[in-house]
Short mmCIF file of C-alpha atoms and ligand atoms in Angstrom, two decimals:
data_model
loop_
_atom_site.label_atom_id
_atom_site.label_comp_id
_atom_site.label_asym_id
_atom_site.label_seq_id
_atom_site.Cartn_x
_atom_site.Cartn_y
_atom_site.Cartn_z
CA MET S 182 -211.98 -130.12 -4.21
CA PRO S 183 -214.92 -131.06 -1.94
CA PHE S 184 -217.70 -132.76 -3.88
CA GLU S 185 -221.31 -133.25 -2.99
CA ALA S 186 -223.36 -136.27 -4.04
CA VAL S 187 -226.77 -135.79 -5.63
CA ILE S 188 -229.13 -138.75 -5.76
CA GLY S 189 -232.62 -139.24 -7.15
CA LEU S 190 -234.47 -142.54 -6.90
CA GLU S 191 -237.04 -144.21 -9.12
CA VAL S 192 -238.91 -146.77 -7.08
CA HIS S 193 -241.26 -149.42 -8.42
CA ALA S 194 -243.71 -150.91 -5.95
CA GLN S 195 -245.89 -153.85 -6.86
CA LEU S 196 -249.45 -153.29 -5.73
CA LYS S 197 -251.24 -155.99 -3.76
CA THR S 198 -254.38 -156.11 -5.86
CA ARG S 199 -256.10 -159.44 -6.38
CA THR S 200 -256.06 -159.11 -10.17
CA LYS S 201 -253.79 -157.52 -12.77
CA ILE S 202 -254.04 -153.93 -13.91
CA PHE S 203 -255.77 -154.42 -17.28
CA CYS S 204 -257.30 -157.92 -17.13
CA GLY S 205 -258.93 -160.29 -14.65
CA CYS S 206 -255.93 -162.61 -14.25
CA SER S 207 -254.71 -163.25 -10.74
CA ALA S 208 -251.79 -161.06 -9.70
CA ALA S 209 -250.69 -163.60 -7.07
CA PHE S 210 -247.03 -164.53 -6.85
CA GLY S 211 -245.69 -168.07 -7.03
CA ALA S 212 -248.06 -169.93 -9.38
CA PRO S 213 -246.64 -172.36 -11.97
CA PRO S 214 -245.28 -170.42 -14.98
CA ASN S 215 -247.78 -169.04 -17.48
CA THR S 216 -250.89 -170.09 -15.59
CA HIS S 217 -252.05 -166.54 -14.79
CA VAL S 218 -252.36 -165.34 -18.35
CA CYS S 219 -255.07 -164.40 -20.83
CA PRO S 220 -255.26 -162.79 -24.28
CA VAL S 221 -254.95 -159.29 -22.79
CA CYS S 222 -251.77 -159.81 -20.79
CA LEU S 223 -250.34 -162.04 -23.51
CA GLY S 224 -250.74 -159.15 -25.94
CA MET S 225 -252.95 -160.99 -28.42
CA PRO S 226 -254.07 -158.80 -31.30
CA GLY S 227 -257.61 -157.54 -30.85
CA SER S 228 -257.72 -157.95 -27.06
CA LEU S 229 -258.54 -154.82 -25.12
CA PRO S 230 -257.33 -153.62 -21.71
CA VAL S 231 -259.76 -152.46 -19.02
CA LEU S 232 -258.34 -150.49 -16.11
CA ASN S 233 -258.60 -152.09 -12.65
CA ARG S 234 -260.29 -149.56 -10.37
CA LYS S 235 -258.47 -150.91 -7.31
CA VAL S 236 -255.11 -150.01 -8.85
CA VAL S 237 -256.21 -146.38 -9.14
CA GLU S 238 -257.43 -146.43 -5.55
CA TYR S 239 -254.09 -147.79 -4.30
CA ALA S 240 -252.14 -145.24 -6.33
CA LEU S 241 -254.37 -142.53 -4.87
CA ARG S 242 -253.62 -143.76 -1.37
CA MET S 243 -249.90 -143.40 -1.90
CA ALA S 244 -250.33 -140.05 -3.63
CA LEU S 245 -252.37 -138.65 -0.73
CA ALA S 246 -250.06 -140.13 1.89
CA THR S 247 -247.13 -138.30 0.31
CA GLY S 248 -248.95 -135.01 -0.16
CA CYS S 249 -249.07 -135.14 -3.95
CA ARG S 250 -251.34 -133.09 -6.14
CA ILE S 251 -253.80 -135.45 -7.85
CA ALA S 252 -254.49 -134.97 -11.55
CA GLY S 253 -258.20 -134.66 -12.29
CA ALA S 254 -257.48 -136.23 -15.64
CA SER S 255 -254.51 -138.41 -16.43
CA ARG S 256 -253.66 -140.73 -19.26
CA PHE S 257 -251.94 -143.99 -20.10
CA ALA S 258 -249.24 -144.12 -22.74
CA ARG S 259 -247.39 -146.82 -24.60
CA LYS S 260 -243.69 -147.09 -23.93
CA ASN S 261 -242.38 -148.98 -26.94
CA TYR S 262 -239.43 -151.31 -26.79
CA PHE S 263 -238.66 -154.91 -27.57
CA TYR S 264 -237.77 -157.52 -25.01
CA PRO S 265 -238.86 -161.16 -24.71
CA ASP S 266 -240.66 -160.52 -21.41
CA LEU S 267 -242.89 -157.90 -23.03
CA PRO S 268 -245.29 -159.64 -25.39
CA LYS S 269 -247.09 -156.54 -26.67
CA GLY S 270 -243.86 -154.79 -27.67
CA TYR S 271 -244.84 -151.91 -25.42
CA GLN S 272 -245.45 -151.32 -21.75
CA ILE S 273 -248.57 -149.43 -20.74
CA SER S 274 -247.43 -146.68 -18.40
CA GLN S 275 -248.25 -143.09 -17.63
CA TYR S 276 -246.00 -140.55 -19.21
CA GLU S 277 -246.86 -136.92 -19.76
CA LEU S 278 -249.98 -136.98 -17.56
CA PRO S 279 -249.27 -139.01 -14.40
CA ILE S 280 -251.89 -139.50 -11.72
CA ALA S 281 -249.98 -137.48 -9.12
CA GLU S 282 -247.15 -134.94 -8.82
CA HIS S 283 -245.37 -132.64 -6.36
CA GLY S 284 -245.36 -134.59 -3.13
CA ALA S 285 -242.74 -135.05 -0.40
CA VAL S 286 -241.50 -137.49 2.19
CA ASP S 287 -239.65 -136.55 5.39
CA ILE S 288 -236.66 -138.58 6.46
CA THR S 289 -234.41 -138.47 9.51
CA VAL S 290 -230.73 -139.34 9.28
CA ASP S 291 -228.41 -138.92 12.27
CA GLY S 292 -231.09 -136.95 14.07
CA LYS S 293 -231.35 -134.52 11.17
CA SER S 294 -234.69 -134.18 9.43
CA ARG S 295 -234.92 -133.55 5.69
CA ARG S 296 -237.77 -133.22 3.21
CA ILE S 297 -237.34 -135.13 -0.04
CA GLY S 298 -239.48 -134.01 -2.96
CA ILE S 299 -241.52 -136.50 -4.94
CA THR S 300 -241.64 -135.50 -8.56
CA ARG S 301 -244.40 -137.84 -9.61
CA ILE S 302 -246.22 -141.07 -8.99
CA HIS S 303 -247.61 -143.01 -11.90
CA MET S 304 -249.23 -146.35 -12.59
CA GLU S 305 -247.92 -148.94 -15.00
CA GLU S 306 -247.87 -152.64 -15.72
CA ASP S 307 -245.04 -154.98 -14.87
CA ALA S 308 -243.31 -157.13 -17.50
CA GLY S 309 -242.89 -160.91 -17.41
CA LYS S 310 -239.94 -162.70 -15.91
CA LEU S 311 -237.04 -164.32 -17.75
CA SER S 312 -234.94 -167.05 -16.27
CA HIS S 313 -231.71 -168.11 -17.84
CA ASP S 314 -230.58 -171.71 -17.76
CA PRO S 315 -227.09 -171.79 -16.24
CA ASP S 316 -226.09 -174.94 -18.17
CA ARG S 317 -227.57 -174.48 -21.60
CA PRO S 318 -228.11 -171.50 -23.90
CA VAL S 319 -231.80 -171.44 -23.00
CA SER S 320 -233.97 -168.74 -21.46
CA ARG S 321 -237.50 -169.24 -20.23
CA VAL S 322 -240.29 -166.71 -20.18
CA ASP S 323 -242.94 -166.62 -17.46
CA LEU S 324 -245.71 -164.12 -18.18
CA ASN S 325 -247.55 -164.47 -14.87
CA ARG S 326 -246.07 -161.15 -13.82
CA ALA S 327 -246.91 -159.41 -17.10
CA GLY S 328 -249.68 -156.95 -16.30
CA VAL S 329 -249.22 -156.99 -12.53
CA PRO S 330 -249.80 -153.42 -11.32
CA LEU S 331 -246.94 -151.16 -10.26
CA ILE S 332 -246.64 -147.63 -9.10
CA GLU S 333 -243.47 -145.80 -9.92
CA ILE S 334 -242.45 -143.15 -7.42
CA VAL S 335 -239.87 -140.71 -8.76
CA SER S 336 -237.98 -138.51 -6.33
CA GLU S 337 -236.46 -135.11 -6.95
CA PRO S 338 -232.64 -135.14 -6.92
CA ASP S 339 -232.83 -134.10 -3.26
CA LEU S 340 -230.88 -136.88 -1.59
CA ARG S 341 -227.29 -136.05 -0.61
CA SER S 342 -225.81 -139.31 0.64
CA PRO S 343 -226.23 -143.08 0.33
CA GLU S 344 -227.51 -143.08 3.92
CA GLU S 345 -230.24 -140.59 3.02
CA ALA S 346 -231.15 -142.73 0.02
CA GLY S 347 -231.48 -145.73 2.34
CA ALA S 348 -233.60 -143.80 4.82
CA TYR S 349 -235.83 -142.53 2.03
CA LEU S 350 -236.37 -146.04 0.69
CA ARG S 351 -237.17 -147.40 4.11
CA LYS S 352 -239.62 -144.57 4.67
CA LEU S 353 -241.38 -145.26 1.37
CA ARG S 354 -241.62 -148.92 2.25
CA THR S 355 -243.02 -148.11 5.69
CA ILE S 356 -245.69 -145.88 4.15
CA LEU S 357 -246.61 -148.49 1.52
CA ARG S 358 -247.01 -151.08 4.26
CA TYR S 359 -249.06 -148.78 6.49
CA LEU S 360 -251.33 -148.20 3.51
CA ASP S 361 -251.47 -151.97 2.97
CA ILE S 362 -250.98 -151.55 -0.77
CA SER S 363 -247.62 -153.30 -1.30
CA ASP S 364 -245.45 -155.90 0.42
CA GLY S 365 -242.47 -153.64 -0.13
CA ASN S 366 -240.13 -156.60 -0.24
CA MET S 367 -236.93 -155.76 -2.06
CA GLU S 368 -235.42 -159.24 -2.02
CA GLU S 369 -238.57 -160.70 -3.58
CA GLY S 370 -238.81 -157.92 -6.13
CA SER S 371 -242.08 -156.33 -5.04
CA PHE S 372 -240.10 -153.16 -4.26
CA ARG S 373 -237.40 -152.19 -6.75
CA CYS S 374 -235.17 -149.22 -7.07
CA ASP S 375 -233.13 -147.53 -9.78
CA ALA S 376 -230.71 -145.02 -8.35
CA ASN S 377 -229.53 -141.95 -10.27
CA VAL S 378 -226.38 -140.41 -8.93
CA SER S 379 -224.07 -137.56 -9.81
CA ILE S 380 -221.57 -135.44 -7.96
CA ARG S 381 -220.77 -131.75 -8.18
CA PRO S 382 -218.37 -129.33 -6.53
CA ARG S 383 -219.89 -128.18 -3.25
CA GLY S 384 -221.70 -124.88 -3.76
CA GLN S 385 -222.37 -125.42 -7.45
CA ALA S 386 -226.07 -125.14 -8.37
CA ALA S 387 -226.01 -127.02 -11.67
CA LEU S 388 -226.33 -130.79 -11.49
CA GLY S 389 -223.46 -132.97 -12.63
CA THR S 390 -223.72 -135.75 -15.20
CA ARG S 391 -225.45 -138.75 -13.65
CA THR S 392 -225.28 -142.46 -13.98
CA GLU S 393 -228.19 -144.76 -13.31
CA LEU S 394 -227.70 -147.88 -11.19
CA LYS S 395 -229.93 -150.86 -11.79
CA ASN S 396 -230.12 -154.35 -10.34
CA ILE S 397 -229.98 -153.36 -6.71
CA ASN S 398 -232.09 -155.80 -4.77
CA SER S 399 -231.53 -155.06 -1.12
CA PHE S 400 -231.39 -152.00 1.10
CA ARG S 401 -227.82 -152.73 2.00
CA PHE S 402 -226.77 -152.96 -1.64
CA VAL S 403 -228.37 -149.59 -2.45
CA GLU S 404 -226.06 -147.86 -0.02
CA LYS S 405 -223.05 -149.93 -1.01
CA ALA S 406 -223.61 -149.38 -4.73
CA LEU S 407 -224.06 -145.63 -4.26
CA HIS S 408 -220.89 -145.36 -2.17
CA TYR S 409 -219.00 -147.20 -4.85
CA GLU S 410 -220.41 -145.11 -7.68
CA ILE S 411 -219.81 -141.79 -5.90
CA GLN S 412 -216.21 -142.76 -5.29
CA ARG S 413 -215.79 -143.86 -8.92
CA GLN S 414 -217.15 -140.53 -10.21
CA ARG S 415 -214.98 -138.58 -7.78
CA GLU S 416 -211.86 -140.30 -9.05
CA ILE S 417 -212.81 -139.52 -12.66
CA LEU S 418 -213.35 -135.83 -11.92
CA GLU S 419 -210.22 -135.56 -9.80
CA ASP S 420 -208.24 -136.99 -12.71
CA GLY S 421 -209.68 -134.24 -14.91
CA GLY S 422 -212.02 -136.62 -16.78
CA GLN S 423 -215.74 -136.47 -17.40
CA VAL S 424 -218.50 -138.73 -16.17
CA VAL S 425 -220.39 -140.37 -19.03
CA GLN S 426 -224.16 -140.59 -18.70
CA GLN S 427 -224.91 -144.30 -18.74
CA THR S 428 -226.79 -147.11 -17.12
CA CYS S 429 -224.77 -149.35 -14.82
CA LEU S 430 -225.42 -152.63 -13.09
CA TRP S 431 -224.45 -153.35 -9.52
CA ASP S 432 -222.61 -156.63 -9.17
CA ASP S 433 -222.71 -157.62 -5.55
CA ALA S 434 -220.37 -160.57 -5.98
CA GLN S 435 -217.67 -158.26 -7.36
CA ASN S 436 -218.64 -155.30 -5.17
CA ARG S 437 -218.63 -152.94 -8.14
CA THR S 438 -220.76 -151.43 -10.85
CA TYR S 439 -220.23 -152.03 -14.53
CA VAL S 440 -221.66 -150.39 -17.59
CA MET S 441 -224.77 -151.96 -19.02
CA ARG S 442 -225.57 -149.55 -21.82
CA GLY S 443 -225.54 -145.92 -22.83
CA LYS S 444 -228.42 -144.03 -21.30
CA GLU S 445 -231.60 -144.22 -23.36
CA GLU S 446 -233.61 -141.06 -23.94
CA ALA S 447 -237.36 -140.72 -23.58
CA HIS S 448 -237.73 -140.27 -27.34
CA ASP S 449 -236.17 -143.68 -27.90
CA TYR S 450 -239.38 -145.15 -26.50
CA ARG S 451 -241.76 -143.44 -28.94
CA TYR S 452 -244.24 -142.70 -26.18
CA PHE S 453 -247.78 -142.01 -27.36
CA PRO S 454 -251.19 -142.10 -25.66
CA ASP S 455 -252.66 -145.59 -25.60
CA PRO S 456 -255.69 -145.41 -27.91
CA ASP S 457 -257.25 -148.47 -26.22
CA LEU S 458 -257.69 -146.74 -22.88
CA LEU S 459 -259.87 -143.78 -21.97
CA PRO S 460 -258.41 -140.82 -20.13
CA LEU S 461 -258.63 -141.48 -16.40
CA VAL S 462 -260.92 -138.97 -14.69
CA ILE S 463 -260.75 -138.70 -10.91
CA ASP S 464 -263.29 -136.45 -9.24
CA ASP S 465 -263.02 -134.81 -5.82
CA ALA S 466 -265.56 -137.17 -4.30
CA TRP S 467 -263.37 -140.16 -5.10
CA ILE S 468 -260.29 -138.43 -3.72
CA GLU S 469 -262.20 -137.61 -0.52
CA THR S 470 -263.39 -141.18 -0.10
CA VAL S 471 -259.85 -142.46 -0.39
CA ARG S 472 -258.56 -139.77 1.96
CA GLN S 473 -261.14 -140.77 4.61
CA GLY S 474 -259.95 -144.35 4.39
CA LEU S 475 -256.28 -143.57 5.07
CA PRO S 476 -254.84 -144.93 8.31
CA GLU S 477 -252.82 -142.79 10.69
CA LEU S 478 -249.47 -142.43 8.90
CA PRO S 479 -246.03 -143.04 10.42
CA ASP S 480 -245.08 -139.37 10.91
CA ALA S 481 -248.33 -138.53 12.68
CA ARG S 482 -248.04 -141.62 14.79
CA ARG S 483 -244.46 -140.81 15.72
CA ARG S 484 -245.42 -137.31 16.88
CA ARG S 485 -248.25 -138.76 18.92
CA TYR S 486 -245.88 -141.18 20.65
CA VAL S 487 -243.68 -138.29 21.71
CA GLU S 488 -246.58 -136.13 22.86
CA ASP S 489 -248.94 -138.67 24.41
CA PHE S 490 -246.55 -141.28 25.74
CA GLY S 491 -243.60 -138.99 26.42
CA LEU S 492 -241.27 -141.24 24.44
CA PRO S 493 -237.92 -140.01 23.11
CA ASP S 494 -237.89 -139.24 19.36
CA TYR S 495 -235.69 -142.23 18.70
CA ASP S 496 -238.07 -144.70 20.35
CA ALA S 497 -241.05 -143.18 18.57
CA GLU S 498 -239.24 -143.50 15.25
CA VAL S 499 -238.29 -147.14 15.76
CA LEU S 500 -241.69 -148.23 17.09
CA THR S 501 -243.63 -146.59 14.26
CA SER S 502 -241.32 -147.88 11.53
CA ALA S 503 -243.57 -150.93 11.17
CA ARG S 504 -247.30 -150.70 11.60
CA GLU S 505 -247.57 -154.07 13.36
CA MET S 506 -244.90 -153.07 15.86
CA ALA S 507 -246.69 -149.81 16.61
CA ASP S 508 -249.99 -151.66 16.99
CA TYR S 509 -248.33 -154.10 19.35
CA PHE S 510 -246.83 -151.32 21.45
CA GLU S 511 -250.20 -149.59 21.75
CA ALA S 512 -251.96 -152.82 22.68
CA CYS S 513 -249.35 -153.35 25.37
CA VAL S 514 -249.89 -149.87 26.81
CA ALA S 515 -253.66 -150.29 26.57
CA ALA S 516 -253.28 -153.44 28.70
CA GLY S 517 -251.68 -151.34 31.44
CA ALA S 518 -247.97 -151.47 30.69
CA PRO S 519 -245.98 -148.30 31.40
CA ALA S 520 -245.00 -146.74 28.05
CA LYS S 521 -241.22 -146.36 28.31
CA PRO S 522 -240.52 -149.83 29.71
CA ALA S 523 -242.83 -151.26 27.03
CA ALA S 524 -240.89 -149.36 24.34
CA ASN S 525 -237.57 -150.57 25.74
CA TRP S 526 -238.75 -154.13 25.92
CA ILE S 527 -240.11 -154.16 22.39
CA MET S 528 -237.05 -152.48 20.86
CA GLY S 529 -234.65 -154.67 22.82
CA ASN S 530 -235.79 -158.15 23.82
CA LEU S 531 -238.70 -158.54 21.44
CA LEU S 532 -236.90 -157.31 18.31
CA GLY S 533 -233.93 -159.44 19.31
CA LEU S 534 -236.12 -162.51 19.61
CA LEU S 535 -237.84 -161.87 16.27
CA LYS S 536 -234.51 -161.40 14.58
CA ALA S 537 -233.01 -164.53 16.14
CA GLU S 538 -235.97 -166.60 14.99
CA ASN S 539 -236.23 -164.77 11.67
CA ARG S 540 -239.86 -163.91 12.31
CA ASP S 541 -241.92 -161.00 11.10
CA PHE S 542 -244.21 -158.83 13.16
CA ASP S 543 -247.27 -160.72 12.15
CA ARG S 544 -245.89 -163.70 14.07
CA ILE S 545 -244.99 -162.29 17.48
CA PRO S 546 -244.82 -165.24 19.88
CA VAL S 547 -245.96 -163.31 22.98
CA PRO S 548 -249.34 -161.52 22.92
CA ALA S 549 -249.23 -157.82 23.83
CA CYS S 550 -251.35 -158.31 26.95
CA ALA S 551 -248.99 -161.05 28.18
CA LEU S 552 -246.00 -158.73 27.81
CA ALA S 553 -247.95 -156.03 29.64
CA GLU S 554 -248.48 -158.44 32.53
CA LEU S 555 -244.75 -159.15 32.67
CA LEU S 556 -243.88 -155.45 32.64
CA LEU S 557 -246.32 -154.84 35.47
CA LEU S 558 -244.64 -157.56 37.54
CA ILE S 559 -241.35 -155.70 37.11
CA ASP S 560 -243.02 -152.37 37.78
CA ASP S 561 -244.48 -153.46 41.14
CA GLY S 562 -241.30 -155.18 42.24
CA THR S 563 -242.59 -158.76 42.08
CA ILE S 564 -239.68 -159.79 39.86
CA SER S 565 -236.40 -158.16 38.95
CA GLY S 566 -235.69 -156.84 35.44
CA LYS S 567 -232.96 -159.42 35.10
CA ILE S 568 -235.22 -162.34 35.92
CA ALA S 569 -237.86 -160.88 33.61
CA LYS S 570 -235.67 -161.59 30.61
CA THR S 571 -235.62 -165.30 31.51
CA VAL S 572 -239.36 -165.24 32.11
CA PHE S 573 -239.92 -163.58 28.75
CA ASP S 574 -237.92 -166.21 26.87
CA GLU S 575 -239.88 -168.89 28.66
CA MET S 576 -243.17 -167.16 27.77
CA ALA S 577 -242.15 -167.11 24.12
CA ALA S 578 -241.14 -170.77 24.19
CA SER S 579 -244.02 -172.22 26.20
CA GLY S 580 -246.87 -169.74 25.75
CA LYS S 581 -247.39 -169.68 29.55
CA THR S 582 -248.19 -166.46 31.39
CA ALA S 583 -245.56 -164.53 33.31
CA ALA S 584 -247.30 -165.12 36.63
CA ALA S 585 -247.46 -168.87 36.06
CA ILE S 586 -243.76 -169.07 35.20
CA VAL S 587 -242.75 -166.94 38.18
CA ALA S 588 -244.78 -169.13 40.57
CA GLU S 589 -243.63 -172.38 39.00
CA LYS S 590 -239.93 -171.56 39.11
CA GLY S 591 -239.87 -169.61 42.37
CA LEU S 592 -238.56 -166.48 40.71
CA LEU S 593 -240.18 -163.95 43.01
CA GLN S 594 -237.92 -161.01 43.62
CA ILE S 595 -236.40 -160.93 47.07
CA SER S 596 -237.40 -157.61 48.57
CA ASP S 597 -237.22 -158.76 52.15
CA ALA S 598 -234.54 -156.63 53.85
CA ASP S 599 -233.74 -159.19 56.56
CA GLU S 600 -233.29 -161.99 54.09
CA LEU S 601 -231.02 -159.86 51.93
CA ALA S 602 -229.10 -158.57 54.93
CA ALA S 603 -228.26 -162.16 55.86
CA VAL S 604 -226.95 -162.86 52.37
CA ILE S 605 -224.92 -159.65 52.38
CA GLY S 606 -223.49 -160.41 55.79
CA GLY S 607 -222.19 -163.74 54.48
CA ILE S 608 -220.63 -162.15 51.42
CA LEU S 609 -218.87 -159.42 53.38
CA ALA S 610 -217.48 -161.99 55.81
CA ALA S 611 -216.16 -164.07 52.92
CA ASN S 612 -214.40 -161.11 51.24
CA PRO S 613 -212.55 -159.18 53.95
CA GLY S 614 -209.91 -157.88 51.50
CA GLN S 615 -212.48 -156.24 49.24
CA VAL S 616 -214.33 -154.82 52.23
CA ALA S 617 -211.16 -153.17 53.50
CA ALA S 618 -210.35 -151.84 50.04
CA TYR S 619 -213.84 -150.39 49.72
CA ARG S 620 -213.63 -148.72 53.10
CA SER S 621 -210.28 -147.18 52.21
CA GLY S 622 -211.89 -145.48 49.18
CA LYS S 623 -212.24 -148.00 46.34
CA THR S 624 -216.00 -147.45 46.18
CA LYS S 625 -216.12 -148.83 42.63
CA LEU S 626 -216.10 -152.22 44.36
CA LEU S 627 -219.79 -151.75 45.08
CA GLY S 628 -220.48 -153.36 41.71
CA PHE S 629 -218.49 -156.41 42.78
CA PHE S 630 -220.59 -156.85 45.91
CA VAL S 631 -223.85 -156.34 44.01
CA GLY S 632 -222.72 -158.99 41.55
CA GLN S 633 -221.99 -161.43 44.40
CA VAL S 634 -225.43 -160.90 45.91
CA MET S 635 -227.07 -161.43 42.53
CA LYS S 636 -225.07 -164.60 42.02
CA GLU S 637 -226.03 -165.90 45.43
CA THR S 638 -229.73 -165.12 44.90
CA ARG S 639 -229.71 -166.28 41.27
CA GLY S 640 -230.66 -162.80 40.07
CA LYS S 641 -233.72 -162.55 42.28
CA ALA S 642 -232.55 -159.85 44.70
CA ASN S 643 -234.17 -156.45 44.39
CA PRO S 644 -231.23 -154.45 42.99
CA GLN S 645 -232.22 -151.13 44.53
CA LEU S 646 -232.54 -152.67 47.97
CA VAL S 647 -229.22 -154.51 47.58
CA ASN S 648 -227.50 -151.24 46.75
CA ASP S 649 -228.98 -149.48 49.75
CA LEU S 650 -228.17 -152.28 52.16
CA LEU S 651 -224.61 -152.66 50.89
CA ARG S 652 -223.90 -148.94 51.27
CA GLU S 653 -225.28 -149.06 54.77
CA LYS S 654 -223.23 -152.07 55.83
CA LEU S 655 -220.02 -151.02 54.15
CA GLY S 656 -220.27 -147.50 55.51
CA GLY S 657 -218.47 -144.61 53.89
CA SER S 658 -220.01 -142.73 50.94
P1 ADP G 917 -235.26 -140.59 -16.80
O1 ADP G 917 -235.85 -140.12 -18.06
O2 ADP G 917 -233.97 -141.25 -16.94
O3 ADP G 917 -236.21 -141.39 -16.00
P2 ADP G 917 -235.74 -138.36 -15.10
O4 ADP G 917 -235.48 -136.95 -15.46
O5 ADP G 917 -237.13 -138.83 -15.03
O6 ADP G 917 -234.88 -139.29 -16.01
O7 ADP G 917 -235.05 -138.58 -13.69
C1 ADP G 917 -234.98 -139.81 -13.12
C2 ADP G 917 -234.40 -139.69 -11.73
O8 ADP G 917 -233.08 -139.17 -11.79
C3 ADP G 917 -235.16 -138.75 -10.82
O9 ADP G 917 -235.30 -139.38 -9.57
C4 ADP G 917 -234.28 -137.54 -10.72
O10 ADP G 917 -234.40 -136.93 -9.46
C5 ADP G 917 -232.91 -138.11 -10.89
N1 ADP G 917 -231.93 -137.20 -11.47
C6 ADP G 917 -232.09 -136.44 -12.57
N2 ADP G 917 -230.95 -135.76 -12.82
C7 ADP G 917 -230.05 -136.11 -11.88
C8 ADP G 917 -228.69 -135.77 -11.61
N3 ADP G 917 -228.02 -134.94 -12.38
N4 ADP G 917 -228.08 -136.34 -10.56
C9 ADP G 917 -228.74 -137.22 -9.78
N5 ADP G 917 -230.01 -137.58 -9.98
C10 ADP G 917 -230.68 -137.04 -11.02
MG1 MG G 918 -237.02 -142.86 -15.46
ZN1 ZN G 919 -254.52 -161.56 -18.22
#
């Protein structure tokens, strides 16, 4: 029987505010353990939380960017449970009245566009961090993270494959980064995901029983874990069994999921409104102010790249997937570079270089205007595209301009027909067999001759001119 996968994701994004959500402690990562703490985030009796206005503003940004309806009044609730990283014995979260609901995010997978519903976005506080001693039966508690602000973004069960889940996550991260409200770093834990997955016979409307996957800390693992879990559920159903609703952990070392616990229900948490916090009232003026401050978002930017720069959809998608990359591309075009070659260069050589050196977009070694200069040298025939790659690497390594490197190393493209004709004449004389073969119809040999000319001129020959001259001298087609 053909089955269909149904996936819904709960994503937690840490917000980049300076201070925590309910106290003035620093929310910065990486301080010595338990140095960013105070009576409020330590859960001392009698201390009172005060909501950080910036957290609301950041949550509003995300809510508006994903087309959510904003609640004029929302509320914080206590989610009660015991764990050593939760000193109060409850987490302050939003429950029945979240700040935002009914949004959507568009994703593209294999050229196919799909809209994924966002059920809700709510604000909550993070818990502390436990570390377990590998050698002794000792665990340590660091409460620096307790009270760091999070937004939880809950999707509708609209995703139909692990690949769509991956695309959705990447899209959320892109939006968060455009909005400059979260680092969106999965490996470092500032962007975390719980994946709910079920399968059902194709065509059936009712949802199947789901399992929830936790402990997935990279984009690659999300897709791997979902593939594994879908296959596991399929085997159960095909054997006539039933999927049990439960929470599973992904173990990347073993490449499998295993059961962590039975699924808890909302009522297990004894949610109730937090009496220490006032209802949160958001008026239209505030919403408008936040809306005015939103940057151009990735989808809008992508459409503009297609319309204004005439780029293919694919290029527009890649370039706008990171705000810094898009900014870089636009700076390059503003400095005179032709759009498509700039796009190619950024997606190919530049991304390759960043990846090889494990750099991020905020540390691009070649300024946009310098790349523009290089692209213009190719465009006007001063250097060949092949040589340009060498020049680019040299620019990245030395910080010199393209023109300086070209002059210094004598890399000017040879576009002089007489000079090239002399080279070609020599090559034809040295390869009489190939010339005869070409003339008797093996015209594929043209590539061989072009290669010889390039070798002889150390890549500097103007390829178009070489092609023309070779055809002329060899005769035939
Ligand atoms: P919980 O109380 O466990 O958080 P929710 O109803 O809030 O449960 O749903 C959590 C996530 O699970 C949502 O993203 C939702 O889309 C998804 N989900 C709910 N039911 C299913 C299902 N049967 N199959 C797959 N995903 C589901
Ligand atoms: Mg949930
Ligand atoms: Zn504090």
